[in-house]
Tab-separated table of C-alpha atoms and ligand atoms in Angstrom:
chain	number	residue	atom	x	y	z
A	919	MET	CA	27.408	4.425	7.677
A	920	THR	CA	25.243	4.936	10.680
A	921	ARG	CA	23.119	2.091	11.918
A	922	ASN	CA	19.374	2.010	11.755
A	923	LEU	CA	18.728	4.902	9.364
A	924	ASP	CA	15.123	5.351	8.569
A	925	PRO	CA	14.208	5.102	4.752
A	926	GLU	CA	13.849	8.871	4.293
A	927	ASP	CA	17.302	9.563	5.887
A	928	LEU	CA	18.733	6.754	3.508
A	929	LEU	CA	17.134	8.370	0.474
A	930	HIS	CA	18.438	11.904	1.557
A	931	GLU	CA	21.822	10.488	2.095
A	932	LEU	CA	21.824	9.116	-1.400
A	933	GLY	CA	20.474	12.380	-2.810
A	934	VAL	CA	17.322	10.785	-4.240
A	935	THR	CA	14.535	13.259	-4.950
A	936	GLU	CA	12.452	11.607	-7.805
A	937	PRO	CA	10.481	8.377	-7.878
A	938	GLU	CA	12.646	7.119	-10.848
A	939	GLU	CA	15.718	7.444	-8.846
A	940	ILE	CA	14.745	4.900	-6.138
A	941	ASP	CA	17.148	2.172	-7.282
A	942	LEU	CA	16.625	-0.705	-4.870
A	943	GLU	CA	19.893	-2.610	-5.775
A	944	ALA	CA	21.973	0.609	-5.474
A	945	ILE	CA	20.310	1.360	-2.083
A	946	ALA	CA	21.053	-2.232	-0.967
A	947	PHE	CA	24.644	-1.863	-2.012
A	948	HIS	CA	24.893	1.330	-0.055
A	949	CYS	CA	23.742	-0.702	2.975
A	950	ASN	CA	26.300	-3.333	2.463
A	951	ALA	CA	23.863	-5.862	1.156
A	952	THR	CA	23.943	-7.850	-2.133
A	953	VAL	CA	20.813	-8.800	-3.906
A	954	ARG	CA	20.571	-12.061	-5.755
A	955	TYR	CA	17.647	-13.404	-7.739
A	956	ARG	CA	17.029	-17.120	-7.721
A	957	SER	CA	14.187	-19.652	-7.477
A	958	LEU	CA	13.052	-19.849	-3.916
A	959	ASP	CA	10.789	-22.629	-2.563
A	960	GLY	CA	8.236	-21.820	0.210
A	961	CYS	CA	9.227	-18.097	0.606
A	962	GLU	CA	9.301	-14.811	-1.342
A	963	ALA	CA	12.679	-13.539	-0.066
A	964	ARG	CA	15.353	-14.063	2.661
A	965	ILE	CA	18.242	-12.339	4.113
A	966	ILE	CA	21.277	-13.778	5.867
A	967	GLY	CA	23.679	-11.386	7.553
A	968	HIS	CA	27.144	-11.986	8.498
A	969	GLY	CA	29.071	-9.260	10.224
A	970	ASP	CA	28.709	-6.109	8.227
A	971	HIS	CA	27.440	-7.687	5.114
A	972	ALA	CA	24.177	-9.344	3.983
A	973	ILE	CA	22.922	-11.458	1.172
A	974	ILE	CA	19.350	-10.872	0.067
A	975	SER	CA	17.795	-13.512	-2.014
A	976	ILE	CA	14.676	-12.808	-4.026
A	977	ASP	CA	12.387	-15.150	-5.854
A	978	ALA	CA	13.307	-14.655	-9.499
A	979	ARG	CA	9.753	-15.743	-10.561
A	980	SER	CA	7.939	-12.810	-8.781
A	981	SER	CA	6.770	-9.693	-10.557
A	982	HIS	CA	9.067	-6.759	-10.715
A	983	GLN	CA	6.969	-4.665	-8.305
A	984	ARG	CA	6.914	-7.592	-5.764
A	985	GLN	CA	10.651	-8.017	-6.063
A	986	ARG	CA	11.201	-4.343	-5.313
A	987	PHE	CA	8.777	-4.499	-2.213
A	988	SER	CA	10.818	-7.718	-1.088
A	989	ILE	CA	14.210	-5.983	-1.353
A	990	GLY	CA	12.724	-3.056	0.666
A	991	HIS	CA	11.294	-5.494	3.226
A	992	GLU	CA	14.652	-7.337	3.746
A	993	LEU	CA	16.448	-4.162	4.015
A	994	GLY	CA	14.015	-3.238	6.698
A	995	HIS	CA	15.120	-6.416	8.603
A	996	TRP	CA	18.710	-5.581	7.972
A	997	MET	CA	18.583	-1.995	9.305
A	998	ARG	CA	16.987	-3.134	12.387
A	999	ASP	CA	18.952	-6.398	13.025
A	1000	ARG	CA	22.280	-5.800	11.521
A	1001	GLY	CA	24.867	-8.439	12.148
A	1002	THR	CA	22.438	-10.972	13.318
A	1003	ALA	CA	19.709	-10.777	10.547
A	1004	ALA	CA	18.460	-14.149	9.377
A	1005	PHE	CA	14.950	-14.091	8.020
A	1006	VAL	CA	12.901	-16.233	5.745
A	1007	CYS	CA	9.977	-14.152	4.481
A	1008	LYS	CA	6.710	-15.567	2.990
A	1009	LYS	CA	4.124	-13.926	1.029
A	1010	ALA	CA	1.851	-13.595	4.103
A	1011	ASP	CA	4.704	-11.883	5.950
A	1012	MET	CA	4.900	-9.314	3.093
A	1013	ARG	CA	1.158	-8.537	3.414
A	1014	ARG	CA	1.275	-8.108	7.110
A	1015	ARG	CA	-0.411	-4.758	8.016
A	1016	TRP	CA	1.631	-2.068	9.742
A	1017	GLY	CA	1.069	1.237	11.391
A	1018	TYR	CA	0.382	-0.113	14.914
A	1019	ARG	CA	1.994	-3.480	15.051
A	1020	GLN	CA	5.452	-3.920	16.415
A	1021	ASP	CA	6.344	-7.402	15.043
A	1022	PRO	CA	9.541	-7.530	12.740
A	1023	GLU	CA	7.508	-8.493	9.634
A	1024	SER	CA	5.125	-5.588	10.053
A	1025	LYS	CA	8.017	-3.148	10.744
A	1026	ALA	CA	9.794	-4.527	7.648
A	1027	ASN	CA	6.735	-3.707	5.529
A	1028	GLU	CA	6.510	-0.280	6.939
A	1029	PHE	CA	10.160	0.269	6.066
A	1030	SER	CA	9.703	-1.016	2.555
A	1031	ALA	CA	6.618	1.173	1.921
A	1032	ASN	CA	8.528	4.292	3.263
A	1033	LEU	CA	11.465	3.483	0.979
A	1034	LEU	CA	9.519	2.813	-2.175
A	1035	MET	CA	7.049	5.652	-1.681
A	1036	PRO	CA	8.515	8.097	0.815
A	1037	ARG	CA	6.164	10.915	1.949
A	1038	PHE	CA	8.605	13.710	0.641
A	1039	ILE	CA	8.432	12.387	-2.907
A	1040	PHE	CA	4.958	10.774	-3.043
A	1041	ARG	CA	3.003	13.836	-1.636
A	1042	PRO	CA	4.147	16.268	-4.386
A	1043	ALA	CA	3.810	13.549	-6.935
A	1044	ALA	CA	0.080	13.015	-5.988
A	1045	GLU	CA	-0.808	16.465	-5.202
A	1046	GLY	CA	-4.280	17.469	-6.479
A	1047	MET	CA	-4.918	14.053	-7.978
A	1048	PRO	CA	-8.404	12.582	-7.585
A	1049	ILE	CA	-8.398	9.392	-5.560
A	1050	THR	CA	-9.133	7.118	-8.493
A	1051	PHE	CA	-7.311	4.116	-10.119
A	1052	ASP	CA	-6.382	6.303	-13.000
A	1053	SER	CA	-4.268	8.350	-10.596
A	1054	VAL	CA	-3.032	4.975	-8.970
A	1055	PHE	CA	-1.998	3.518	-12.291
A	1056	GLY	CA	0.101	6.591	-13.086
A	1057	LEU	CA	1.699	6.672	-9.761
A	1058	ALA	CA	2.338	2.886	-9.606
A	1059	ASP	CA	4.145	3.207	-12.934
A	1060	ARG	CA	6.342	5.911	-11.796
A	1061	PHE	CA	7.091	4.319	-8.315
A	1062	GLU	CA	7.179	0.721	-9.796
A	1063	THR	CA	4.934	-0.390	-7.003
A	1064	SER	CA	1.708	-2.488	-6.839
A	1065	ASN	CA	-1.706	-1.075	-7.480
A	1066	THR	CA	-2.879	-1.873	-3.940
A	1067	ALA	CA	0.194	-0.490	-2.106
A	1068	THR	CA	0.012	2.639	-4.263
A	1069	ALA	CA	-3.737	3.057	-3.530
A	1070	ILE	CA	-3.057	2.855	0.169
A	1071	ARG	CA	-0.369	5.516	-0.211
A	1072	LEU	CA	-2.670	7.703	-2.249
A	1073	VAL	CA	-5.287	7.808	0.530
A	1074	GLY	CA	-2.488	8.386	3.135
A	1075	PHE	CA	-0.671	11.231	1.397
A	1076	GLY	CA	-3.111	12.411	-1.282
A	1077	SER	CA	-4.972	15.802	-1.429
A	1078	TYR	CA	-8.530	14.471	-0.619
A	1079	PRO	CA	-9.963	12.335	2.272
A	1080	GLY	CA	-10.618	8.748	1.092
A	1081	MET	CA	-10.132	5.029	1.898
A	1082	VAL	CA	-9.168	1.868	0.339
A	1083	VAL	CA	-11.459	-1.124	0.882
A	1084	CYS	CA	-10.810	-4.783	-0.036
A	1085	HIS	CA	-13.648	-7.281	-0.461
A	1086	GLY	CA	-13.574	-10.960	-1.238
A	1087	LEU	CA	-16.320	-13.550	-1.610
A	1088	GLU	CA	-16.783	-13.752	2.158
A	1089	GLY	CA	-17.199	-9.952	2.619
A	1090	ARG	CA	-14.762	-7.178	3.694
A	1091	ASN	CA	-11.257	-8.376	3.995
A	1092	TRP	CA	-9.777	-5.008	5.192
A	1093	TYR	CA	-9.935	-1.266	4.745
A	1094	THR	CA	-7.532	1.514	5.247
A	1095	PRO	CA	-8.800	5.079	5.827
A	1096	GLY	CA	-6.809	8.234	5.093
A	1097	PRO	CA	-5.871	10.430	8.006
A	1098	ASP	CA	-8.736	12.774	7.459
A	1099	VAL	CA	-11.454	10.279	7.732
A	1100	PRO	CA	-13.052	10.021	11.190
A	1101	SER	CA	-13.136	6.544	12.723
A	1102	VAL	CA	-16.981	6.498	12.800
A	1103	ILE	CA	-16.913	6.391	8.900
A	1104	ARG	CA	-16.693	2.628	8.223
A	1105	PRO	CA	-17.484	0.718	5.065
A	1106	HIS	CA	-20.144	-2.058	5.125
A	1107	ARG	CA	-18.807	-5.580	5.659
A	1108	GLU	CA	-20.958	-6.875	2.884
A	1109	LEU	CA	-20.852	-5.351	-0.604
A	1110	HIS	CA	-24.064	-3.630	-1.572
A	1111	HIS	CA	-25.528	-5.191	-4.679
A	1112	GLU	CA	-25.768	-1.808	-6.461
A	1113	THR	CA	-22.005	-1.081	-6.198
A	1114	ALA	CA	-19.749	-1.455	-9.088
A	1115	ALA	CA	-17.443	-3.652	-6.823
A	1116	PHE	CA	-20.273	-6.169	-6.417
A	1117	GLY	CA	-20.606	-6.113	-10.243
A	1118	LEU	CA	-16.907	-6.846	-10.592
A	1119	LEU	CA	-16.844	-9.581	-7.935
A	1120	PHE	CA	-19.760	-11.378	-9.483
A	1121	GLY	CA	-19.389	-10.341	-13.051
A	1122	ASN	CA	-16.596	-10.846	-15.637
A	1123	GLN	CA	-15.082	-7.299	-15.919
A	1124	ASP	CA	-11.791	-6.232	-14.326
A	1125	VAL	CA	-12.229	-2.359	-13.982
A	1126	SER	CA	-15.232	-0.172	-13.291
A	1127	ARG	CA	-15.491	3.585	-14.125
A	1128	SER	CA	-15.110	6.035	-11.370
A	1129	MET	CA	-18.486	7.194	-10.349
A	1130	LEU	CA	-20.495	9.303	-7.915
A	1131	VAL	CA	-22.744	6.981	-5.851
A	1132	ASP	CA	-24.936	7.175	-2.740
A	1133	ALA	CA	-22.780	7.162	0.332
A	1134	ASP	CA	-25.053	4.689	2.007
A	1135	ASP	CA	-24.131	1.905	-0.661
A	1136	TRP	CA	-20.818	2.011	1.041
A	1137	ILE	CA	-20.771	3.626	4.426
A	1138	ASP	CA	-22.231	2.162	7.526
A	1139	HIS	CA	-23.611	5.421	9.124
A	1140	ARG	CA	-27.197	6.352	9.874
A	1141	ASP	CA	-26.858	9.652	7.911
A	1142	ALA	CA	-25.027	8.312	4.923
A	1143	HIS	CA	-28.109	8.285	2.687
A	1144	ARG	CA	-28.031	12.119	2.604
A	1145	TYR	CA	-24.590	12.250	0.912
A	1146	THR	CA	-22.725	10.987	-2.085
A	1147	ILE	CA	-19.238	9.477	-2.474
A	1148	TYR	CA	-16.916	8.681	-5.381
A	1149	GLU	CA	-16.297	4.946	-5.992
A	1150	HIS	CA	-13.716	3.387	-8.216
A	1151	SER	CA	-13.213	-0.404	-8.061
A	1152	ILE	CA	-10.790	-2.935	-9.723
A	1153	SER	CA	-10.603	-6.604	-9.599
A	1154	VAL	CA	-7.080	-7.619	-8.356
A	1155	SER	CA	-7.814	-11.335	-8.601
A	1156	SER	CA	-10.758	-13.597	-9.478
A	1157	ASP	CA	-12.150	-13.254	-5.942
A	1158	THR	CA	-10.711	-9.934	-4.595
A	1159	ILE	CA	-11.855	-6.433	-5.396
A	1160	VAL	CA	-10.090	-3.276	-4.179
A	1161	THR	CA	-12.139	-0.070	-4.072
A	1162	LEU	CA	-11.150	3.522	-3.687
A	1163	LEU	CA	-13.782	5.759	-1.993
A	1164	TRP	CA	-13.289	9.559	-1.645
A	1165	TRP	CA	-14.881	12.778	-0.897
A	1166	LYS	CA	-14.312	15.784	-3.092
A	1167	ASP	CA	-16.272	17.863	-0.703
A	1168	GLU	CA	-14.841	17.586	2.711
A	1169	ALA	CA	-17.923	19.250	4.365
A	1170	GLN	CA	-19.854	16.071	3.939
A	1171	LEU	CA	-17.431	14.235	6.107
A	1172	VAL	CA	-17.607	16.783	8.705
A	1173	ASP	CA	-21.371	16.707	8.680
A	1174	LEU	CA	-21.351	12.898	9.199
A	1175	VAL	CA	-19.262	13.079	12.402
B	477	LIG	ZN1	10.474	-10.506	6.634
């Protein structure tokens, strides 16, 4: 097999065309890597390569979705550093952002996201879907991926402009805009008290309804008060809220720039 295949080439080589066919253990086998599940202390997953073969160890106590992401992550290391791979990967490594960073953990995360939710399968699966968690739950179920990773993919490859925003008790943790959202459109650092996300963070519900709200509740822009935006928020832990924001009417976005 050729070295350093990218995830989409790998899936094409295996004839994968549907989300349900993305079998991580079979893909690992194809790449000469064996996956083992065991209790790991202090890390989420690790890989040790020797010559042409690698052993990937995955924490048996992690969720199914996290295990799949970890296998993809370790395969990312393997495809780049075959023969010499020896990585011990912690939870924080698996969360490291990608897109512009070149460090090995970010690159491994990018590889995993592209393997689990490749553009050529995800885009048609998400076509025409509103950017809401109802869409995310359905897609996450098909792709066997986490809600947050799937939400990021939906704004990246979906049919409408939108962004994913994550807030904690200290304010905004991060946000990921879709490709059609201009960089001047940024969410507020602090949650506005009238948002559903605020209600989730300081209340006791887990999911809000998808709703049309004033854009200036969310967007830090002098003209935002003239427009509306769709918000759908969920609580992913006791102190973390993830929100999908999107525009059904792209003209509003164009006006704001
Ligand atoms: Zn790693």
